[in-house]
Amino acid sequence: MNVDNVTGTAPRDTQALLGAEIRRRRRELGLTLVRLAEQAKISHPFLSQLERGLARPSMMTLARIAEALGTTQVELMLASDTRDREPEGTAERRVIRSHEGVQLPRGIARRGREEGSTRLLVHGRADFYPQEFVEVHTEFGPYFTHDEDEWVYVVAGAIMVDLGDHGNARLAEGDSLYYTGGTPHRWHVVDGPRARLIVVKAAAREPDSRGWDR
């Protein structure tokens, strides 16, 4: 299966809305540009460009920004969805076309190498968030850890998954893996230049009126 061509929301529109949402949340928390940049381990000038819609972060960078803002990558991506909305409840409102979906690079392209991509496959709030990953990294990066459960399915290619103390697992085409929230995880491509994945992440739990998780 060809995994070279993956499209999504127009980058400039996405960048502008994503930057505006980061700025809104930063100001809501009373953080300066410099302070947020320090917490997210990025440069102050880059964050300034990002908030003005002049730069686009990788998913790894967005993860650090989201953590510093007390939110998630998906929450920030939802705010950058530019799709023209159909009336609520219609069938078309629920469809994500192949050219739609907020898309961001997986990492930073260097020396002409591919950067991969992540595309959100749902519009608006949901009980879970499916994403399409085109993964090209051939070495492990840092671990990701979040409170929400997650499920990974390999559409094409193969990956090696590292779940920290839970060990490693190789996933080939047609294989899937589920892990609970709080499990450190990371993966890289094996036996080929890229892999295409469907990653489904549970929505963040919201406290009820008593302050308990629902």
JSON list of C-alpha atoms in Angstrom, two decimals:
[
{"chain": "A", "resi": 1, "resn": "MET", "atom": "CA", "xyz": [0.00, 0.00, 0.00]},
{"chain": "A", "resi": 2, "resn": "ASN", "atom": "CA", "xyz": [1.34, 3.41, -0.97]},
{"chain": "A", "resi": 3, "resn": "VAL", "atom": "CA", "xyz": [1.96, 5.64, 2.04]},
{"chain": "A", "resi": 4, "resn": "ASP", "atom": "CA", "xyz": [3.81, 8.46, 0.29]},
{"chain": "A", "resi": 5, "resn": "ASN", "atom": "CA", "xyz": [0.89, 10.80, -0.35]},
{"chain": "A", "resi": 6, "resn": "VAL", "atom": "CA", "xyz": [-0.99, 12.06, 2.70]},
{"chain": "A", "resi": 7, "resn": "THR", "atom": "CA", "xyz": [-2.74, 15.41, 2.58]},
{"chain": "A", "resi": 8, "resn": "GLY", "atom": "CA", "xyz": [-4.62, 17.49, 5.12]},
{"chain": "A", "resi": 9, "resn": "THR", "atom": "CA", "xyz": [-5.77, 20.95, 6.12]},
{"chain": "A", "resi": 10, "resn": "ALA", "atom": "CA", "xyz": [-3.94, 23.76, 4.33]},
{"chain": "A", "resi": 11, "resn": "PRO", "atom": "CA", "xyz": [-0.75, 24.47, 6.32]},
{"chain": "A", "resi": 12, "resn": "ARG", "atom": "CA", "xyz": [-1.16, 28.27, 6.47]},
{"chain": "A", "resi": 13, "resn": "ASP", "atom": "CA", "xyz": [-4.70, 28.08, 7.81]},
{"chain": "A", "resi": 14, "resn": "THR", "atom": "CA", "xyz": [-3.69, 25.39, 10.26]},
{"chain": "A", "resi": 15, "resn": "GLN", "atom": "CA", "xyz": [-0.69, 27.36, 11.42]},
{"chain": "A", "resi": 16, "resn": "ALA", "atom": "CA", "xyz": [-2.70, 30.53, 12.01]},
{"chain": "A", "resi": 17, "resn": "LEU", "atom": "CA", "xyz": [-5.41, 28.81, 14.04]},
{"chain": "A", "resi": 18, "resn": "LEU", "atom": "CA", "xyz": [-2.96, 26.63, 15.96]},
{"chain": "A", "resi": 19, "resn": "GLY", "atom": "CA", "xyz": [-0.82, 29.64, 16.82]},
{"chain": "A", "resi": 20, "resn": "ALA", "atom": "CA", "xyz": [-3.85, 31.60, 17.98]},
{"chain": "A", "resi": 21, "resn": "GLU", "atom": "CA", "xyz": [-4.95, 28.75, 20.25]},
{"chain": "A", "resi": 22, "resn": "ILE", "atom": "CA", "xyz": [-1.48, 28.43, 21.80]},
{"chain": "A", "resi": 23, "resn": "ARG", "atom": "CA", "xyz": [-1.41, 32.19, 22.41]},
{"chain": "A", "resi": 24, "resn": "ARG", "atom": "CA", "xyz": [-4.91, 32.12, 23.94]},
{"chain": "A", "resi": 25, "resn": "ARG", "atom": "CA", "xyz": [-4.05, 29.32, 26.34]},
{"chain": "A", "resi": 26, "resn": "ARG", "atom": "CA", "xyz": [-0.70, 30.90, 27.24]},
{"chain": "A", "resi": 27, "resn": "ARG", "atom": "CA", "xyz": [-2.34, 34.20, 28.14]},
{"chain": "A", "resi": 28, "resn": "GLU", "atom": "CA", "xyz": [-5.10, 32.41, 30.03]},
{"chain": "A", "resi": 29, "resn": "LEU", "atom": "CA", "xyz": [-2.39, 30.84, 32.21]},
{"chain": "A", "resi": 30, "resn": "GLY", "atom": "CA", "xyz": [-0.56, 34.15, 32.62]},
{"chain": "A", "resi": 31, "resn": "LEU", "atom": "CA", "xyz": [2.61, 32.85, 30.97]},
{"chain": "A", "resi": 32, "resn": "THR", "atom": "CA", "xyz": [5.00, 35.04, 29.04]},
{"chain": "A", "resi": 33, "resn": "LEU", "atom": "CA", "xyz": [6.39, 33.94, 25.70]},
{"chain": "A", "resi": 34, "resn": "VAL", "atom": "CA", "xyz": [9.79, 33.44, 27.29]},
{"chain": "A", "resi": 35, "resn": "ARG", "atom": "CA", "xyz": [8.40, 31.35, 30.15]},
{"chain": "A", "resi": 36, "resn": "LEU", "atom": "CA", "xyz": [6.38, 29.04, 27.90]},
{"chain": "A", "resi": 37, "resn": "ALA", "atom": "CA", "xyz": [9.34, 28.65, 25.54]},
{"chain": "A", "resi": 38, "resn": "GLU", "atom": "CA", "xyz": [11.52, 27.63, 28.49]},
{"chain": "A", "resi": 39, "resn": "GLN", "atom": "CA", "xyz": [8.99, 25.09, 29.73]},
{"chain": "A", "resi": 40, "resn": "ALA", "atom": "CA", "xyz": [8.48, 23.63, 26.26]},
{"chain": "A", "resi": 41, "resn": "LYS", "atom": "CA", "xyz": [12.24, 23.60, 25.58]},
{"chain": "A", "resi": 42, "resn": "ILE", "atom": "CA", "xyz": [11.97, 25.62, 22.38]},
{"chain": "A", "resi": 43, "resn": "SER", "atom": "CA", "xyz": [13.39, 29.00, 21.42]},
{"chain": "A", "resi": 44, "resn": "HIS", "atom": "CA", "xyz": [11.54, 32.21, 22.20]},
{"chain": "A", "resi": 45, "resn": "PRO", "atom": "CA", "xyz": [11.73, 33.45, 18.57]},
{"chain": "A", "resi": 46, "resn": "PHE", "atom": "CA", "xyz": [10.30, 30.17, 17.26]},
{"chain": "A", "resi": 47, "resn": "LEU", "atom": "CA", "xyz": [7.38, 30.33, 19.69]},
{"chain": "A", "resi": 48, "resn": "SER", "atom": "CA", "xyz": [6.71, 33.92, 18.64]},
{"chain": "A", "resi": 49, "resn": "GLN", "atom": "CA", "xyz": [6.61, 32.84, 14.98]},
{"chain": "A", "resi": 50, "resn": "LEU", "atom": "CA", "xyz": [4.39, 29.91, 15.84]},
{"chain": "A", "resi": 51, "resn": "GLU", "atom": "CA", "xyz": [1.83, 32.09, 17.64]},
{"chain": "A", "resi": 52, "resn": "ARG", "atom": "CA", "xyz": [1.71, 34.44, 14.64]},
{"chain": "A", "resi": 53, "resn": "GLY", "atom": "CA", "xyz": [1.09, 31.57, 12.24]},
{"chain": "A", "resi": 54, "resn": "LEU", "atom": "CA", "xyz": [4.49, 31.87, 10.60]},
{"chain": "A", "resi": 55, "resn": "ALA", "atom": "CA", "xyz": [5.84, 28.49, 11.71]},
{"chain": "A", "resi": 56, "resn": "ARG", "atom": "CA", "xyz": [4.48, 24.97, 12.09]},
{"chain": "A", "resi": 57, "resn": "PRO", "atom": "CA", "xyz": [5.58, 22.71, 14.97]},
{"chain": "A", "resi": 58, "resn": "SER", "atom": "CA", "xyz": [6.33, 19.02, 14.72]},
{"chain": "A", "resi": 59, "resn": "MET", "atom": "CA", "xyz": [4.20, 16.66, 16.80]},
{"chain": "A", "resi": 60, "resn": "MET", "atom": "CA", "xyz": [7.12, 16.25, 19.21]},
{"chain": "A", "resi": 61, "resn": "THR", "atom": "CA", "xyz": [7.34, 20.00, 19.73]},
{"chain": "A", "resi": 62, "resn": "LEU", "atom": "CA", "xyz": [3.56, 20.28, 20.03]},
{"chain": "A", "resi": 63, "resn": "ALA", "atom": "CA", "xyz": [3.62, 17.59, 22.74]},
{"chain": "A", "resi": 64, "resn": "ARG", "atom": "CA", "xyz": [6.01, 19.69, 24.84]},
{"chain": "A", "resi": 65, "resn": "ILE", "atom": "CA", "xyz": [3.96, 22.85, 24.28]},
{"chain": "A", "resi": 66, "resn": "ALA", "atom": "CA", "xyz": [0.75, 21.03, 25.18]},
{"chain": "A", "resi": 67, "resn": "GLU", "atom": "CA", "xyz": [2.28, 19.64, 28.37]},
{"chain": "A", "resi": 68, "resn": "ALA", "atom": "CA", "xyz": [3.46, 23.12, 29.41]},
{"chain": "A", "resi": 69, "resn": "LEU", "atom": "CA", "xyz": [-0.07, 24.46, 28.78]},
{"chain": "A", "resi": 70, "resn": "GLY", "atom": "CA", "xyz": [-1.73, 21.63, 30.70]},
{"chain": "A", "resi": 71, "resn": "THR", "atom": "CA", "xyz": [-3.48, 20.19, 27.65]},
{"chain": "A", "resi": 72, "resn": "THR", "atom": "CA", "xyz": [-2.91, 17.64, 24.88]},
{"chain": "A", "resi": 73, "resn": "GLN", "atom": "CA", "xyz": [-1.71, 17.65, 21.27]},
{"chain": "A", "resi": 74, "resn": "VAL", "atom": "CA", "xyz": [-5.18, 16.63, 20.10]},
{"chain": "A", "resi": 75, "resn": "GLU", "atom": "CA", "xyz": [-6.86, 19.53, 21.93]},
{"chain": "A", "resi": 76, "resn": "LEU", "atom": "CA", "xyz": [-4.55, 21.98, 20.19]},
{"chain": "A", "resi": 77, "resn": "MET", "atom": "CA", "xyz": [-5.04, 20.28, 16.82]},
{"chain": "A", "resi": 78, "resn": "LEU", "atom": "CA", "xyz": [-8.84, 20.45, 17.20]},
{"chain": "A", "resi": 79, "resn": "ALA", "atom": "CA", "xyz": [-8.61, 24.22, 17.50]},
{"chain": "A", "resi": 80, "resn": "SER", "atom": "CA", "xyz": [-6.82, 24.42, 14.14]},
{"chain": "A", "resi": 81, "resn": "ASP", "atom": "CA", "xyz": [-9.49, 22.58, 12.15]},
{"chain": "A", "resi": 82, "resn": "THR", "atom": "CA", "xyz": [-10.53, 24.81, 9.22]},
{"chain": "A", "resi": 83, "resn": "ARG", "atom": "CA", "xyz": [-13.12, 22.51, 7.61]},
{"chain": "A", "resi": 84, "resn": "ASP", "atom": "CA", "xyz": [-16.39, 24.14, 6.59]},
{"chain": "A", "resi": 85, "resn": "ARG", "atom": "CA", "xyz": [-18.90, 22.66, 9.00]},
{"chain": "A", "resi": 86, "resn": "GLU", "atom": "CA", "xyz": [-22.00, 20.83, 7.84]},
{"chain": "A", "resi": 87, "resn": "PRO", "atom": "CA", "xyz": [-25.14, 21.05, 10.01]},
{"chain": "A", "resi": 88, "resn": "GLU", "atom": "CA", "xyz": [-24.79, 18.98, 13.18]},
{"chain": "A", "resi": 89, "resn": "GLY", "atom": "CA", "xyz": [-26.20, 15.47, 12.82]},
{"chain": "A", "resi": 90, "resn": "THR", "atom": "CA", "xyz": [-25.89, 15.17, 9.04]},
{"chain": "A", "resi": 91, "resn": "ALA", "atom": "CA", "xyz": [-23.99, 12.27, 7.47]},
{"chain": "A", "resi": 92, "resn": "GLU", "atom": "CA", "xyz": [-21.58, 14.64, 5.69]},
{"chain": "A", "resi": 93, "resn": "ARG", "atom": "CA", "xyz": [-20.74, 16.25, 9.01]},
{"chain": "A", "resi": 94, "resn": "ARG", "atom": "CA", "xyz": [-19.32, 12.92, 10.17]},
{"chain": "A", "resi": 95, "resn": "VAL", "atom": "CA", "xyz": [-17.18, 12.19, 7.09]},
{"chain": "A", "resi": 96, "resn": "ILE", "atom": "CA", "xyz": [-13.46, 12.93, 6.84]},
{"chain": "A", "resi": 97, "resn": "ARG", "atom": "CA", "xyz": [-12.40, 13.02, 3.20]},
{"chain": "A", "resi": 98, "resn": "SER", "atom": "CA", "xyz": [-8.94, 11.90, 2.09]},
{"chain": "A", "resi": 99, "resn": "HIS", "atom": "CA", "xyz": [-7.87, 15.53, 1.58]},
{"chain": "A", "resi": 100, "resn": "GLU", "atom": "CA", "xyz": [-9.23, 16.69, 4.96]},
{"chain": "A", "resi": 101, "resn": "GLY", "atom": "CA", "xyz": [-8.09, 16.45, 8.55]},
{"chain": "A", "resi": 102, "resn": "VAL", "atom": "CA", "xyz": [-5.65, 18.62, 10.47]},
{"chain": "A", "resi": 103, "resn": "GLN", "atom": "CA", "xyz": [-2.14, 17.46, 9.56]},
{"chain": "A", "resi": 104, "resn": "LEU", "atom": "CA", "xyz": [1.22, 18.16, 11.18]},
{"chain": "A", "resi": 105, "resn": "PRO", "atom": "CA", "xyz": [4.72, 16.78, 10.55]},
{"chain": "A", "resi": 106, "resn": "ARG", "atom": "CA", "xyz": [5.95, 13.98, 12.79]},
{"chain": "A", "resi": 107, "resn": "GLY", "atom": "CA", "xyz": [9.41, 15.51, 13.11]},
{"chain": "A", "resi": 108, "resn": "ILE", "atom": "CA", "xyz": [11.83, 17.88, 11.46]},
{"chain": "A", "resi": 109, "resn": "ALA", "atom": "CA", "xyz": [13.02, 17.04, 7.94]},
{"chain": "A", "resi": 110, "resn": "ARG", "atom": "CA", "xyz": [16.81, 17.13, 7.71]},
{"chain": "A", "resi": 111, "resn": "ARG", "atom": "CA", "xyz": [19.11, 16.71, 4.72]},
{"chain": "A", "resi": 112, "resn": "GLY", "atom": "CA", "xyz": [16.26, 15.96, 2.38]},
{"chain": "A", "resi": 113, "resn": "ARG", "atom": "CA", "xyz": [14.82, 13.16, 4.51]},
{"chain": "A", "resi": 114, "resn": "GLU", "atom": "CA", "xyz": [11.08, 12.72, 4.96]},
{"chain": "A", "resi": 115, "resn": "GLU", "atom": "CA", "xyz": [9.49, 14.11, 8.10]},
{"chain": "A", "resi": 116, "resn": "GLY", "atom": "CA", "xyz": [6.40, 11.87, 8.23]},
{"chain": "A", "resi": 117, "resn": "SER", "atom": "CA", "xyz": [2.99, 13.18, 9.24]},
{"chain": "A", "resi": 118, "resn": "THR", "atom": "CA", "xyz": [0.08, 12.91, 11.64]},
{"chain": "A", "resi": 119, "resn": "ARG", "atom": "CA", "xyz": [-3.48, 13.54, 10.42]},
{"chain": "A", "resi": 120, "resn": "LEU", "atom": "CA", "xyz": [-6.47, 13.85, 12.74]},
{"chain": "A", "resi": 121, "resn": "LEU", "atom": "CA", "xyz": [-9.37, 11.75, 11.41]},
{"chain": "A", "resi": 122, "resn": "VAL", "atom": "CA", "xyz": [-12.27, 13.34, 13.29]},
{"chain": "A", "resi": 123, "resn": "HIS", "atom": "CA", "xyz": [-13.76, 16.83, 13.50]},
{"chain": "A", "resi": 124, "resn": "GLY", "atom": "CA", "xyz": [-14.74, 18.37, 16.81]},
{"chain": "A", "resi": 125, "resn": "ARG", "atom": "CA", "xyz": [-15.11, 16.74, 20.22]},
{"chain": "A", "resi": 126, "resn": "ALA", "atom": "CA", "xyz": [-15.30, 12.96, 20.39]},
{"chain": "A", "resi": 127, "resn": "ASP", "atom": "CA", "xyz": [-15.01, 10.08, 22.86]},
{"chain": "A", "resi": 128, "resn": "PHE", "atom": "CA", "xyz": [-11.87, 8.93, 21.04]},
{"chain": "A", "resi": 129, "resn": "TYR", "atom": "CA", "xyz": [-9.51, 10.44, 18.47]},
{"chain": "A", "resi": 130, "resn": "PRO", "atom": "CA", "xyz": [-8.30, 8.36, 15.51]},
{"chain": "A", "resi": 131, "resn": "GLN", "atom": "CA", "xyz": [-5.17, 9.61, 13.78]},
{"chain": "A", "resi": 132, "resn": "GLU", "atom": "CA", "xyz": [-3.29, 8.51, 10.66]},
{"chain": "A", "resi": 133, "resn": "PHE", "atom": "CA", "xyz": [0.49, 8.36, 11.13]},
{"chain": "A", "resi": 134, "resn": "VAL", "atom": "CA", "xyz": [3.03, 8.13, 8.36]},
{"chain": "A", "resi": 135, "resn": "GLU", "atom": "CA", "xyz": [6.12, 7.15, 10.36]},
{"chain": "A", "resi": 136, "resn": "VAL", "atom": "CA", "xyz": [9.61, 7.42, 8.89]},
{"chain": "A", "resi": 137, "resn": "HIS", "atom": "CA", "xyz": [11.91, 7.50, 11.93]},
{"chain": "A", "resi": 138, "resn": "THR", "atom": "CA", "xyz": [14.30, 4.56, 12.00]},
{"chain": "A", "resi": 139, "resn": "GLU", "atom": "CA", "xyz": [15.57, 5.11, 15.54]},
{"chain": "A", "resi": 140, "resn": "PHE", "atom": "CA", "xyz": [13.81, 5.52, 18.88]},
{"chain": "A", "resi": 141, "resn": "GLY", "atom": "CA", "xyz": [13.08, 9.05, 20.02]},
{"chain": "A", "resi": 142, "resn": "PRO", "atom": "CA", "xyz": [11.97, 10.14, 23.50]},
{"chain": "A", "resi": 143, "resn": "TYR", "atom": "CA", "xyz": [9.16, 8.34, 25.30]},
{"chain": "A", "resi": 144, "resn": "PHE", "atom": "CA", "xyz": [5.62, 9.71, 25.20]},
{"chain": "A", "resi": 145, "resn": "THR", "atom": "CA", "xyz": [3.42, 9.30, 28.26]},
{"chain": "A", "resi": 146, "resn": "HIS", "atom": "CA", "xyz": [-0.18, 10.47, 28.67]},
{"chain": "A", "resi": 147, "resn": "ASP", "atom": "CA", "xyz": [-3.18, 9.66, 30.84]},
{"chain": "A", "resi": 148, "resn": "GLU", "atom": "CA", "xyz": [-5.37, 8.36, 28.02]},
{"chain": "A", "resi": 149, "resn": "ASP", "atom": "CA", "xyz": [-5.50, 4.78, 26.75]},
{"chain": "A", "resi": 150, "resn": "GLU", "atom": "CA", "xyz": [-4.26, 4.25, 23.18]},
{"chain": "A", "resi": 151, "resn": "TRP", "atom": "CA", "xyz": [-4.54, 1.66, 20.39]},
{"chain": "A", "resi": 152, "resn": "VAL", "atom": "CA", "xyz": [-2.17, 1.27, 17.43]},
{"chain": "A", "resi": 153, "resn": "TYR", "atom": "CA", "xyz": [-2.89, -0.60, 14.17]},
{"chain": "A", "resi": 154, "resn": "VAL", "atom": "CA", "xyz": [-0.33, -1.09, 11.40]},
{"chain": "A", "resi": 155, "resn": "VAL", "atom": "CA", "xyz": [-1.86, -0.50, 7.96]},
{"chain": "A", "resi": 156, "resn": "ALA", "atom": "CA", "xyz": [1.39, -0.89, 6.01]},
{"chain": "A", "resi": 157, "resn": "GLY", "atom": "CA", "xyz": [5.04, -1.49, 6.87]},
{"chain": "A", "resi": 158, "resn": "ALA", "atom": "CA", "xyz": [6.36, -2.54, 10.28]},
{"chain": "A", "resi": 159, "resn": "ILE", "atom": "CA", "xyz": [7.43, -0.87, 13.53]},
{"chain": "A", "resi": 160, "resn": "MET", "atom": "CA", "xyz": [9.25, -1.78, 16.74]},
{"chain": "A", "resi": 161, "resn": "VAL", "atom": "CA", "xyz": [7.39, -0.53, 19.82]},
{"chain": "A", "resi": 162, "resn": "ASP", "atom": "CA", "xyz": [9.10, 0.11, 23.16]},
{"chain": "A", "resi": 163, "resn": "LEU", "atom": "CA", "xyz": [6.77, 0.17, 26.17]},
{"chain": "A", "resi": 164, "resn": "GLY", "atom": "CA", "xyz": [9.43, 0.82, 28.80]},
{"chain": "A", "resi": 165, "resn": "ASP", "atom": "CA", "xyz": [9.32, -1.75, 31.60]},
{"chain": "A", "resi": 166, "resn": "HIS", "atom": "CA", "xyz": [6.70, -3.70, 29.63]},
{"chain": "A", "resi": 167, "resn": "GLY", "atom": "CA", "xyz": [9.26, -4.57, 26.95]},
{"chain": "A", "resi": 168, "resn": "ASN", "atom": "CA", "xyz": [9.36, -4.32, 23.17]},
{"chain": "A", "resi": 169, "resn": "ALA", "atom": "CA", "xyz": [7.05, -5.67, 20.46]},
{"chain": "A", "resi": 170, "resn": "ARG", "atom": "CA", "xyz": [7.42, -5.80, 16.70]},
{"chain": "A", "resi": 171, "resn": "LEU", "atom": "CA", "xyz": [4.23, -4.96, 14.81]},
{"chain": "A", "resi": 172, "resn": "ALA", "atom": "CA", "xyz": [3.81, -5.84, 11.12]},
{"chain": "A", "resi": 173, "resn": "GLU", "atom": "CA", "xyz": [0.98, -5.11, 8.68]},
{"chain": "A", "resi": 174, "resn": "GLY", "atom": "CA", "xyz": [-2.33, -6.12, 10.24]},
{"chain": "A", "resi": 175, "resn": "ASP", "atom": "CA", "xyz": [-1.00, -6.22, 13.81]},
{"chain": "A", "resi": 176, "resn": "SER", "atom": "CA", "xyz": [-2.36, -4.03, 16.59]},
{"chain": "A", "resi": 177, "resn": "LEU", "atom": "CA", "xyz": [-1.42, -3.05, 20.13]},
{"chain": "A", "resi": 178, "resn": "TYR", "atom": "CA", "xyz": [-3.35, -1.56, 23.05]},
{"chain": "A", "resi": 179, "resn": "TYR", "atom": "CA", "xyz": [-1.84, 0.06, 26.13]},
{"chain": "A", "resi": 180, "resn": "THR", "atom": "CA", "xyz": [-3.36, 1.87, 29.07]},
{"chain": "A", "resi": 181, "resn": "GLY", "atom": "CA", "xyz": [-2.83, 5.49, 30.05]},
{"chain": "A", "resi": 182, "resn": "GLY", "atom": "CA", "xyz": [0.42, 6.18, 31.84]},
{"chain": "A", "resi": 183, "resn": "THR", "atom": "CA", "xyz": [2.38, 3.64, 29.80]},
{"chain": "A", "resi": 184, "resn": "PRO", "atom": "CA", "xyz": [5.58, 5.14, 28.33]},
{"chain": "A", "resi": 185, "resn": "HIS", "atom": "CA", "xyz": [5.76, 4.36, 24.62]},
{"chain": "A", "resi": 186, "resn": "ARG", "atom": "CA", "xyz": [7.80, 5.07, 21.53]},
{"chain": "A", "resi": 187, "resn": "TRP", "atom": "CA", "xyz": [8.41, 3.33, 18.21]},
{"chain": "A", "resi": 188, "resn": "HIS", "atom": "CA", "xyz": [10.40, 3.39, 15.01]},
{"chain": "A", "resi": 189, "resn": "VAL", "atom": "CA", "xyz": [10.15, 1.90, 11.53]},
{"chain": "A", "resi": 190, "resn": "VAL", "atom": "CA", "xyz": [11.80, -1.45, 10.76]},
{"chain": "A", "resi": 191, "resn": "ASP", "atom": "CA", "xyz": [12.29, -3.41, 7.54]},
{"chain": "A", "resi": 192, "resn": "GLY", "atom": "CA", "xyz": [11.53, -0.47, 5.27]},
{"chain": "A", "resi": 193, "resn": "PRO", "atom": "CA", "xyz": [11.61, 3.32, 4.85]},
{"chain": "A", "resi": 194, "resn": "ARG", "atom": "CA", "xyz": [8.19, 4.07, 6.35]},
{"chain": "A", "resi": 195, "resn": "ALA", "atom": "CA", "xyz": [5.07, 2.67, 7.98]},
{"chain": "A", "resi": 196, "resn": "ARG", "atom": "CA", "xyz": [1.46, 3.79, 7.95]},
{"chain": "A", "resi": 197, "resn": "LEU", "atom": "CA", "xyz": [-0.45, 3.50, 11.23]},
{"chain": "A", "resi": 198, "resn": "ILE", "atom": "CA", "xyz": [-3.87, 4.22, 12.65]},
{"chain": "A", "resi": 199, "resn": "VAL", "atom": "CA", "xyz": [-3.51, 5.42, 16.24]},
{"chain": "A", "resi": 200, "resn": "VAL", "atom": "CA", "xyz": [-6.66, 5.83, 18.33]},
{"chain": "A", "resi": 201, "resn": "LYS", "atom": "CA", "xyz": [-6.38, 7.81, 21.54]},
{"chain": "A", "resi": 202, "resn": "ALA", "atom": "CA", "xyz": [-9.12, 7.97, 24.17]},
{"chain": "A", "resi": 203, "resn": "ALA", "atom": "CA", "xyz": [-10.46, 11.41, 25.00]},
{"chain": "A", "resi": 204, "resn": "ALA", "atom": "CA", "xyz": [-9.18, 13.06, 28.15]},
{"chain": "A", "resi": 205, "resn": "ARG", "atom": "CA", "xyz": [-11.36, 12.41, 31.17]},
{"chain": "A", "resi": 206, "resn": "GLU", "atom": "CA", "xyz": [-13.27, 15.40, 32.48]},
{"chain": "A", "resi": 207, "resn": "PRO", "atom": "CA", "xyz": [-14.09, 15.82, 36.16]},
{"chain": "A", "resi": 208, "resn": "ASP", "atom": "CA", "xyz": [-17.77, 15.80, 37.10]},
{"chain": "A", "resi": 209, "resn": "SER", "atom": "CA", "xyz": [-19.42, 18.32, 39.42]},
{"chain": "A", "resi": 210, "resn": "ARG", "atom": "CA", "xyz": [-17.84, 16.59, 42.44]},
{"chain": "A", "resi": 211, "resn": "GLY", "atom": "CA", "xyz": [-14.36, 16.84, 40.97]},
{"chain": "A", "resi": 212, "resn": "TRP", "atom": "CA", "xyz": [-14.16, 13.11, 40.18]},
{"chain": "A", "resi": 213, "resn": "ASP", "atom": "CA", "xyz": [-13.12, 11.71, 36.83]},
{"chain": "A", "resi": 214, "resn": "ARG", "atom": "CA", "xyz": [-15.98, 10.47, 34.66]}
]
